[in-house]
PDB file of C-alpha atoms in Angstrom:
ATOM      1  CA  ASP A   1     -12.203  29.891 -10.947  1.00  0.00           C
ATOM      2  CA  ALA A   2     -10.956  26.870 -12.867  1.00  0.00           C
ATOM      3  CA  GLY A   3     -11.226  23.574 -11.106  1.00  0.00           C
ATOM      4  CA  VAL A   4      -8.955  20.623 -11.713  1.00  0.00           C
ATOM      5  CA  THR A   5      -8.179  20.163 -15.393  1.00  0.00           C
ATOM      6  CA  GLN A   6      -6.922  16.929 -16.898  1.00  0.00           C
ATOM      7  CA  SER A   7      -5.635  16.138 -20.356  1.00  0.00           C
ATOM      8  CA  PRO A   8      -6.269  14.351 -22.552  1.00  0.00           C
ATOM      9  CA  THR A   9      -9.857  13.322 -21.874  1.00  0.00           C
ATOM     10  CA  HIS A  10      -9.561  10.072 -23.817  1.00  0.00           C
ATOM     11  CA  LEU A  11      -6.590   8.044 -24.949  1.00  0.00           C
ATOM     12  CA  ILE A  12      -6.080   4.739 -26.729  1.00  0.00           C
ATOM     13  CA  LYS A  13      -2.722   3.006 -26.417  1.00  0.00           C
ATOM     14  CA  THR A  14      -1.274  -0.327 -27.442  1.00  0.00           C
ATOM     15  CA  ARG A  15      -0.085  -2.882 -24.931  1.00  0.00           C
ATOM     16  CA  GLY A  16       3.584  -2.306 -24.053  1.00  0.00           C
ATOM     17  CA  GLN A  17       3.514   1.403 -24.841  1.00  0.00           C
ATOM     18  CA  GLN A  18       4.038   4.244 -22.431  1.00  0.00           C
ATOM     19  CA  VAL A  19       1.555   6.999 -21.578  1.00  0.00           C
ATOM     20  CA  THR A  20       1.672  10.384 -19.849  1.00  0.00           C
ATOM     21  CA  LEU A  21      -1.391  11.992 -18.313  1.00  0.00           C
ATOM     22  CA  ARG A  22      -1.470  15.587 -17.164  1.00  0.00           C
ATOM     23  CA  CYS A  23      -3.221  17.486 -14.404  1.00  0.00           C
ATOM     24  CA  SER A  24      -3.494  21.114 -13.361  1.00  0.00           C
ATOM     25  CA  PRO A  25      -4.781  21.536  -9.819  1.00  0.00           C
ATOM     26  CA  LYS A  26      -7.465  23.929  -8.708  1.00  0.00           C
ATOM     27  CA  SER A  27      -6.218  27.452  -8.118  1.00  0.00           C
ATOM     28  CA  GLY A  28      -4.826  27.729  -4.604  1.00  0.00           C
ATOM     29  CA  HIS A  29      -4.190  24.000  -4.237  1.00  0.00           C
ATOM     30  CA  ASP A  30      -0.665  22.657  -3.906  1.00  0.00           C
ATOM     31  CA  THR A  31      -1.152  18.914  -3.523  1.00  0.00           C
ATOM     32  CA  VAL A  32      -2.063  16.465  -6.259  1.00  0.00           C
ATOM     33  CA  SER A  33      -3.244  12.895  -5.819  1.00  0.00           C
ATOM     34  CA  TRP A  34      -3.870  10.373  -8.580  1.00  0.00           C
ATOM     35  CA  TYR A  35      -6.509   7.669  -8.522  1.00  0.00           C
ATOM     36  CA  GLN A  36      -7.336   4.817 -10.873  1.00  0.00           C
ATOM     37  CA  GLN A  37     -10.981   3.864 -11.315  1.00  0.00           C
ATOM     38  CA  ALA A  38     -11.566   0.584 -13.118  1.00  0.00           C
ATOM     39  CA  LEU A  39     -14.983  -0.159 -14.548  1.00  0.00           C
ATOM     40  CA  GLY A  40     -17.495  -0.882 -11.795  1.00  0.00           C
ATOM     41  CA  GLN A  41     -15.003  -0.090  -9.049  1.00  0.00           C
ATOM     42  CA  GLY A  42     -14.318   2.815  -6.760  1.00  0.00           C
ATOM     43  CA  PRO A  43     -11.256   5.008  -7.238  1.00  0.00           C
ATOM     44  CA  GLN A  44      -7.993   3.467  -6.001  1.00  0.00           C
ATOM     45  CA  PHE A  45      -5.169   5.626  -4.705  1.00  0.00           C
ATOM     46  CA  ILE A  46      -2.010   5.595  -6.830  1.00  0.00           C
ATOM     47  CA  PHE A  47       0.136   8.289  -5.221  1.00  0.00           C
ATOM     48  CA  GLN A  48       0.230  11.812  -3.907  1.00  0.00           C
ATOM     49  CA  TYR A  49       2.603  14.677  -4.710  1.00  0.00           C
ATOM     50  CA  TYR A  50       3.388  17.622  -2.470  1.00  0.00           C
ATOM     51  CA  GLU A  51       6.301  20.040  -2.770  1.00  0.00           C
ATOM     52  CA  GLU A  52       7.404  18.190  -5.901  1.00  0.00           C
ATOM     53  CA  GLU A  53       7.916  14.942  -4.021  1.00  0.00           C
ATOM     54  CA  GLU A  54       5.955  11.710  -3.869  1.00  0.00           C
ATOM     55  CA  ARG A  55       4.593  11.669  -0.317  1.00  0.00           C
ATOM     56  CA  GLN A  56       2.416   8.593  -0.295  1.00  0.00           C
ATOM     57  CA  ARG A  57       1.972   5.648  -2.589  1.00  0.00           C
ATOM     58  CA  GLY A  58      -0.754   3.070  -2.923  1.00  0.00           C
ATOM     59  CA  ASN A  59      -0.407  -0.529  -3.989  1.00  0.00           C
ATOM     60  CA  PHE A  60       0.701   0.093  -7.566  1.00  0.00           C
ATOM     61  CA  PRO A  61       3.801  -1.242  -9.339  1.00  0.00           C
ATOM     62  CA  ASP A  62       6.805   0.873 -10.253  1.00  0.00           C
ATOM     63  CA  ARG A  63       5.499   1.082 -13.811  1.00  0.00           C
ATOM     64  CA  PHE A  64       3.395   3.909 -12.409  1.00  0.00           C
ATOM     65  CA  SER A  65       5.431   7.021 -11.768  1.00  0.00           C
ATOM     66  CA  GLY A  66       4.734  10.693 -11.458  1.00  0.00           C
ATOM     67  CA  HIS A  67       6.073  14.149 -11.234  1.00  0.00           C
ATOM     68  CA  GLN A  68       5.007  17.469  -9.799  1.00  0.00           C
ATOM     69  CA  PHE A  69       6.215  20.757 -11.229  1.00  0.00           C
ATOM     70  CA  PRO A  70       6.936  24.033  -9.416  1.00  0.00           C
ATOM     71  CA  ASN A  71       3.549  25.382 -10.542  1.00  0.00           C
ATOM     72  CA  TYR A  72       1.921  22.390  -8.739  1.00  0.00           C
ATOM     73  CA  SER A  73       0.780  20.706 -11.946  1.00  0.00           C
ATOM     74  CA  SER A  74       1.463  17.018 -12.187  1.00  0.00           C
ATOM     75  CA  GLU A  75       2.015  14.155 -14.601  1.00  0.00           C
ATOM     76  CA  LEU A  76       1.254  10.482 -14.264  1.00  0.00           C
ATOM     77  CA  ASN A  77       3.381   8.137 -16.350  1.00  0.00           C
ATOM     78  CA  VAL A  78       2.621   4.499 -16.957  1.00  0.00           C
ATOM     79  CA  ASN A  79       5.221   2.296 -18.671  1.00  0.00           C
ATOM     80  CA  ALA A  80       4.813  -1.085 -20.345  1.00  0.00           C
ATOM     81  CA  LEU A  81       1.037  -0.758 -20.531  1.00  0.00           C
ATOM     82  CA  LEU A  82      -1.070  -3.807 -19.776  1.00  0.00           C
ATOM     83  CA  LEU A  83      -4.666  -4.428 -20.794  1.00  0.00           C
ATOM     84  CA  GLY A  84      -5.555  -4.194 -17.099  1.00  0.00           C
ATOM     85  CA  ASP A  85      -4.377  -0.591 -17.008  1.00  0.00           C
ATOM     86  CA  SER A  86      -7.483   0.391 -18.943  1.00  0.00           C
ATOM     87  CA  ALA A  87      -9.385   2.665 -16.555  1.00  0.00           C
ATOM     88  CA  LEU A  88     -10.452   6.193 -15.747  1.00  0.00           C
ATOM     89  CA  TYR A  89      -7.561   8.069 -14.189  1.00  0.00           C
ATOM     90  CA  LEU A  90      -8.617  10.790 -11.809  1.00  0.00           C
ATOM     91  CA  CYS A  91      -6.525  13.647 -10.574  1.00  0.00           C
ATOM     92  CA  ALA A  92      -7.498  15.265  -7.283  1.00  0.00           C
ATOM     93  CA  SER A  93      -6.094  18.401  -5.745  1.00  0.00           C
ATOM     94  CA  SER A  94      -6.125  19.802  -2.234  1.00  0.00           C
ATOM     95  CA  TRP A  95      -4.373  22.354  -0.081  1.00  0.00           C
ATOM     96  CA  GLY A  96      -1.694  20.710   2.017  1.00  0.00           C
ATOM     97  CA  ILE A  97      -1.116  17.030   2.533  1.00  0.00           C
ATOM     98  CA  TYR A  98      -4.027  16.590   4.893  1.00  0.00           C
ATOM     99  CA  THR A  99      -7.317  17.520   3.359  1.00  0.00           C
ATOM    100  CA  SER A 100      -9.692  19.856   5.066  1.00  0.00           C
ATOM    101  CA  ASN A 101     -13.273  18.969   5.814  1.00  0.00           C
ATOM    102  CA  TYR A 102     -13.946  19.407   2.135  1.00  0.00           C
ATOM    103  CA  GLY A 103     -11.847  16.561   0.819  1.00  0.00           C
ATOM    104  CA  TYR A 104     -10.342  16.705  -2.605  1.00  0.00           C
ATOM    105  CA  THR A 105     -11.428  18.478  -5.731  1.00  0.00           C
ATOM    106  CA  PHE A 106     -11.452  15.966  -8.548  1.00  0.00           C
ATOM    107  CA  GLY A 107     -10.976  16.475 -12.250  1.00  0.00           C
ATOM    108  CA  SER A 108     -13.194  14.781 -14.820  1.00  0.00           C
ATOM    109  CA  GLY A 109     -10.541  12.195 -15.528  1.00  0.00           C
ATOM    110  CA  THR A 110      -8.680  10.696 -18.457  1.00  0.00           C
ATOM    111  CA  ARG A 111     -10.206   7.556 -19.942  1.00  0.00           C
ATOM    112  CA  LEU A 112      -7.309   5.274 -20.946  1.00  0.00           C
ATOM    113  CA  THR A 113      -7.984   2.274 -23.130  1.00  0.00           C
ATOM    114  CA  VAL A 114      -5.185  -0.225 -23.733  1.00  0.00           C
ATOM    115  CA  VAL A 115      -5.646  -2.494 -26.749  1.00  0.00           C
TER     116      VAL A 115
ATOM    117  CA  ASP B   1      -8.774  -6.343   0.053  1.00  0.00           C
ATOM    118  CA  GLN B   2     -11.766  -4.004   0.019  1.00  0.00           C
ATOM    119  CA  GLN B   3     -11.593  -1.954   3.199  1.00  0.00           C
ATOM    120  CA  VAL B   4     -14.639   0.123   2.344  1.00  0.00           C
ATOM    121  CA  LYS B   5     -17.734  -1.615   1.057  1.00  0.00           C
ATOM    122  CA  GLN B   6     -20.965  -0.420  -0.427  1.00  0.00           C
ATOM    123  CA  ASN B   7     -23.066  -3.535  -0.754  1.00  0.00           C
ATOM    124  CA  SER B   8     -25.959  -1.999  -2.667  1.00  0.00           C
ATOM    125  CA  PRO B   9     -24.955  -1.297  -6.277  1.00  0.00           C
ATOM    126  CA  SER B  10     -28.202   0.557  -6.933  1.00  0.00           C
ATOM    127  CA  LEU B  11     -31.140   2.211  -5.219  1.00  0.00           C
ATOM    128  CA  SER B  12     -34.372   3.683  -6.562  1.00  0.00           C
ATOM    129  CA  VAL B  13     -36.444   6.150  -4.559  1.00  0.00           C
ATOM    130  CA  GLN B  14     -39.516   8.233  -5.272  1.00  0.00           C
ATOM    131  CA  GLU B  15     -39.083  11.982  -5.374  1.00  0.00           C
ATOM    132  CA  GLY B  16     -39.748  13.540  -1.971  1.00  0.00           C
ATOM    133  CA  ARG B  17     -38.941  10.363  -0.064  1.00  0.00           C
ATOM    134  CA  ILE B  18     -35.827   9.586   1.958  1.00  0.00           C
ATOM    135  CA  SER B  19     -32.797   7.975   0.305  1.00  0.00           C
ATOM    136  CA  ILE B  20     -30.513   5.970   2.575  1.00  0.00           C
ATOM    137  CA  LEU B  21     -27.138   4.882   1.255  1.00  0.00           C
ATOM    138  CA  ASN B  22     -25.015   2.563   3.341  1.00  0.00           C
ATOM    139  CA  CYS B  23     -21.302   1.966   3.717  1.00  0.00           C
ATOM    140  CA  ASP B  24     -19.283  -0.474   5.837  1.00  0.00           C
ATOM    141  CA  TYR B  25     -15.593  -0.436   6.608  1.00  0.00           C
ATOM    142  CA  THR B  26     -13.160  -2.887   8.125  1.00  0.00           C
ATOM    143  CA  ASN B  27     -10.192  -0.788   9.215  1.00  0.00           C
ATOM    144  CA  SER B  28     -10.611   0.490  12.784  1.00  0.00           C
ATOM    145  CA  MET B  29      -7.889   3.077  12.120  1.00  0.00           C
ATOM    146  CA  PHE B  30     -10.162   5.024   9.798  1.00  0.00           C
ATOM    147  CA  ASP B  31     -11.023   8.305  11.427  1.00  0.00           C
ATOM    148  CA  TYR B  32     -12.336  10.471   8.626  1.00  0.00           C
ATOM    149  CA  PHE B  33     -15.130   9.679   6.224  1.00  0.00           C
ATOM    150  CA  LEU B  34     -16.514  11.420   3.173  1.00  0.00           C
ATOM    151  CA  TRP B  35     -19.294  11.001   0.669  1.00  0.00           C
ATOM    152  CA  TYR B  36     -18.818  11.947  -2.959  1.00  0.00           C
ATOM    153  CA  LYS B  37     -21.392  12.237  -5.714  1.00  0.00           C
ATOM    154  CA  LYS B  38     -20.502  11.465  -9.310  1.00  0.00           C
ATOM    155  CA  TYR B  39     -22.417  12.300 -12.468  1.00  0.00           C
ATOM    156  CA  PRO B  40     -21.517  10.567 -15.758  1.00  0.00           C
ATOM    157  CA  ALA B  41     -18.487  12.058 -17.528  1.00  0.00           C
ATOM    158  CA  GLU B  42     -17.614  14.156 -14.486  1.00  0.00           C
ATOM    159  CA  GLY B  43     -15.233  13.693 -11.591  1.00  0.00           C
ATOM    160  CA  PRO B  44     -16.556  12.942  -8.103  1.00  0.00           C
ATOM    161  CA  THR B  45     -17.822  15.977  -6.204  1.00  0.00           C
ATOM    162  CA  PHE B  46     -17.453  16.290  -2.442  1.00  0.00           C
ATOM    163  CA  LEU B  47     -20.794  16.086  -0.651  1.00  0.00           C
ATOM    164  CA  ILE B  48     -20.353  15.776   3.105  1.00  0.00           C
ATOM    165  CA  SER B  49     -17.825  14.526   5.645  1.00  0.00           C
ATOM    166  CA  ILE B  50     -17.672  13.279   9.214  1.00  0.00           C
ATOM    167  CA  SER B  51     -14.816  12.668  11.605  1.00  0.00           C
ATOM    168  CA  SER B  52     -14.747   9.783  14.025  1.00  0.00           C
ATOM    169  CA  ILE B  53     -15.289  12.065  17.010  1.00  0.00           C
ATOM    170  CA  LYS B  54     -18.840  12.687  15.821  1.00  0.00           C
ATOM    171  CA  ASP B  55     -21.746  10.396  15.120  1.00  0.00           C
ATOM    172  CA  LYS B  56     -23.756  12.749  12.948  1.00  0.00           C
ATOM    173  CA  ASN B  57     -23.149  15.606  10.561  1.00  0.00           C
ATOM    174  CA  GLU B  58     -25.859  17.503   8.754  1.00  0.00           C
ATOM    175  CA  ASP B  59     -25.746  19.802   5.751  1.00  0.00           C
ATOM    176  CA  GLY B  60     -29.077  20.840   4.356  1.00  0.00           C
ATOM    177  CA  ARG B  61     -30.858  17.822   2.917  1.00  0.00           C
ATOM    178  CA  PHE B  62     -27.840  15.587   3.555  1.00  0.00           C
ATOM    179  CA  THR B  63     -27.029  13.879   6.842  1.00  0.00           C
ATOM    180  CA  VAL B  64     -24.264  11.387   7.479  1.00  0.00           C
ATOM    181  CA  PHE B  65     -24.446   9.018  10.436  1.00  0.00           C
ATOM    182  CA  LEU B  66     -21.440   7.151  11.817  1.00  0.00           C
ATOM    183  CA  ASN B  67     -21.662   4.040  13.990  1.00  0.00           C
ATOM    184  CA  LYS B  68     -18.083   3.290  14.996  1.00  0.00           C
ATOM    185  CA  SER B  69     -18.866   0.149  16.923  1.00  0.00           C
ATOM    186  CA  ALA B  70     -20.555  -1.341  13.869  1.00  0.00           C
ATOM    187  CA  LYS B  71     -18.015   0.216  11.480  1.00  0.00           C
ATOM    188  CA  HIS B  72     -20.937   1.534   9.490  1.00  0.00           C
ATOM    189  CA  LEU B  73     -21.930   4.861   8.058  1.00  0.00           C
ATOM    190  CA  SER B  74     -24.951   5.979   6.136  1.00  0.00           C
ATOM    191  CA  LEU B  75     -25.980   8.958   4.066  1.00  0.00           C
ATOM    192  CA  HIS B  76     -29.566  10.204   4.321  1.00  0.00           C
ATOM    193  CA  ILE B  77     -31.017  12.478   1.684  1.00  0.00           C
ATOM    194  CA  VAL B  78     -34.321  14.097   2.614  1.00  0.00           C
ATOM    195  CA  PRO B  79     -36.287  14.944   0.570  1.00  0.00           C
ATOM    196  CA  SER B  80     -34.832  13.212  -2.472  1.00  0.00           C
ATOM    197  CA  GLN B  81     -34.890  15.144  -5.728  1.00  0.00           C
ATOM    198  CA  PRO B  82     -34.430  13.965  -9.340  1.00  0.00           C
ATOM    199  CA  GLY B  83     -31.175  15.961  -9.502  1.00  0.00           C
ATOM    200  CA  ASP B  84     -29.792  13.701  -6.783  1.00  0.00           C
ATOM    201  CA  SER B  85     -29.667  10.828  -9.277  1.00  0.00           C
ATOM    202  CA  ALA B  86     -25.970   9.958  -9.454  1.00  0.00           C
ATOM    203  CA  VAL B  87     -23.422   7.452  -8.199  1.00  0.00           C
ATOM    204  CA  TYR B  88     -22.494   7.974  -4.554  1.00  0.00           C
ATOM    205  CA  PHE B  89     -19.111   6.907  -3.217  1.00  0.00           C
ATOM    206  CA  CYS B  90     -18.182   6.482   0.397  1.00  0.00           C
ATOM    207  CA  ALA B  91     -14.497   7.094   1.251  1.00  0.00           C
ATOM    208  CA  ALA B  92     -12.394   6.738   4.379  1.00  0.00           C
ATOM    209  CA  SER B  93      -8.918   7.646   5.544  1.00  0.00           C
ATOM    210  CA  ALA B  94      -6.724   6.848   8.532  1.00  0.00           C
ATOM    211  CA  ASN B  95      -4.642   9.245  10.582  1.00  0.00           C
ATOM    212  CA  THR B  96      -1.497   7.942   8.955  1.00  0.00           C
ATOM    213  CA  GLY B  97      -1.975  10.063   5.888  1.00  0.00           C
ATOM    214  CA  ASN B  98      -4.141  11.477   3.234  1.00  0.00           C
ATOM    215  CA  GLN B  99      -4.882   8.339   1.237  1.00  0.00           C
ATOM    216  CA  PHE B 100      -8.572   7.713   0.840  1.00  0.00           C
ATOM    217  CA  TYR B 101     -10.115   4.294   0.367  1.00  0.00           C
ATOM    218  CA  PHE B 102     -13.267   4.315  -1.719  1.00  0.00           C
ATOM    219  CA  GLY B 103     -16.201   1.975  -1.884  1.00  0.00           C
ATOM    220  CA  THR B 104     -17.520   0.696  -5.201  1.00  0.00           C
ATOM    221  CA  GLY B 105     -20.398   3.151  -5.272  1.00  0.00           C
ATOM    222  CA  THR B 106     -24.194   3.074  -5.166  1.00  0.00           C
ATOM    223  CA  SER B 107     -26.164   4.325  -8.134  1.00  0.00           C
ATOM    224  CA  LEU B 108     -29.137   6.328  -6.875  1.00  0.00           C
ATOM    225  CA  THR B 109     -32.138   6.954  -9.116  1.00  0.00           C
ATOM    226  CA  VAL B 110     -34.768   9.376  -7.882  1.00  0.00           C
ATOM    227  CA  ILE B 111     -38.011   8.827  -9.747  1.00  0.00           C
ATOM    228  CA  PRO B 112     -40.120  11.943 -10.391  1.00  0.00           C
TER     229      PRO B 112
END
């Protein structure tokens, strides 16, 4: 049973460019949440997608956008990259908007470096 | 504004002893708490949870204690094993949704 898969695993982009990160949720999960983890910090909530709509959003600018497809997979897009966007981006899946007692299932993340 | 805090960046414990990891929060609306474990190059893995209606939840070697009045929770690992060496994150959510707030993590090293 595949868990959450994210691609690519590593990415280097230039300041001002745009990037797209991809996530396939765990089988049976229909909700995808994205988190940003900067070095030495805990994960910070970006947004959550359920039924192909953004349901919740954290304190991130509009440069961060996303999409969920009918097969529940999701993309995170970041425009006009800044050096401060360099981080590990984690995708987490769950069943339904409200997690069960078992929380999310996280992927291994995409390490984005902006130079 | 860090609503969930883990004030100990690291902890070292001898194998077989108890590991106690602490977490404090500021938002009284938080009603659901989780602990995650993270190995290098892997995503966080769910460990144990507790809702605000309880003050203790136990799962094998892992026990989480919640003190709502102090806005404090702790994770006890007994006995500690070398395989427990990882970064542990505390996370909390409020009844308004499914957004979790994470602490900055505590790196646990269990010495054989």
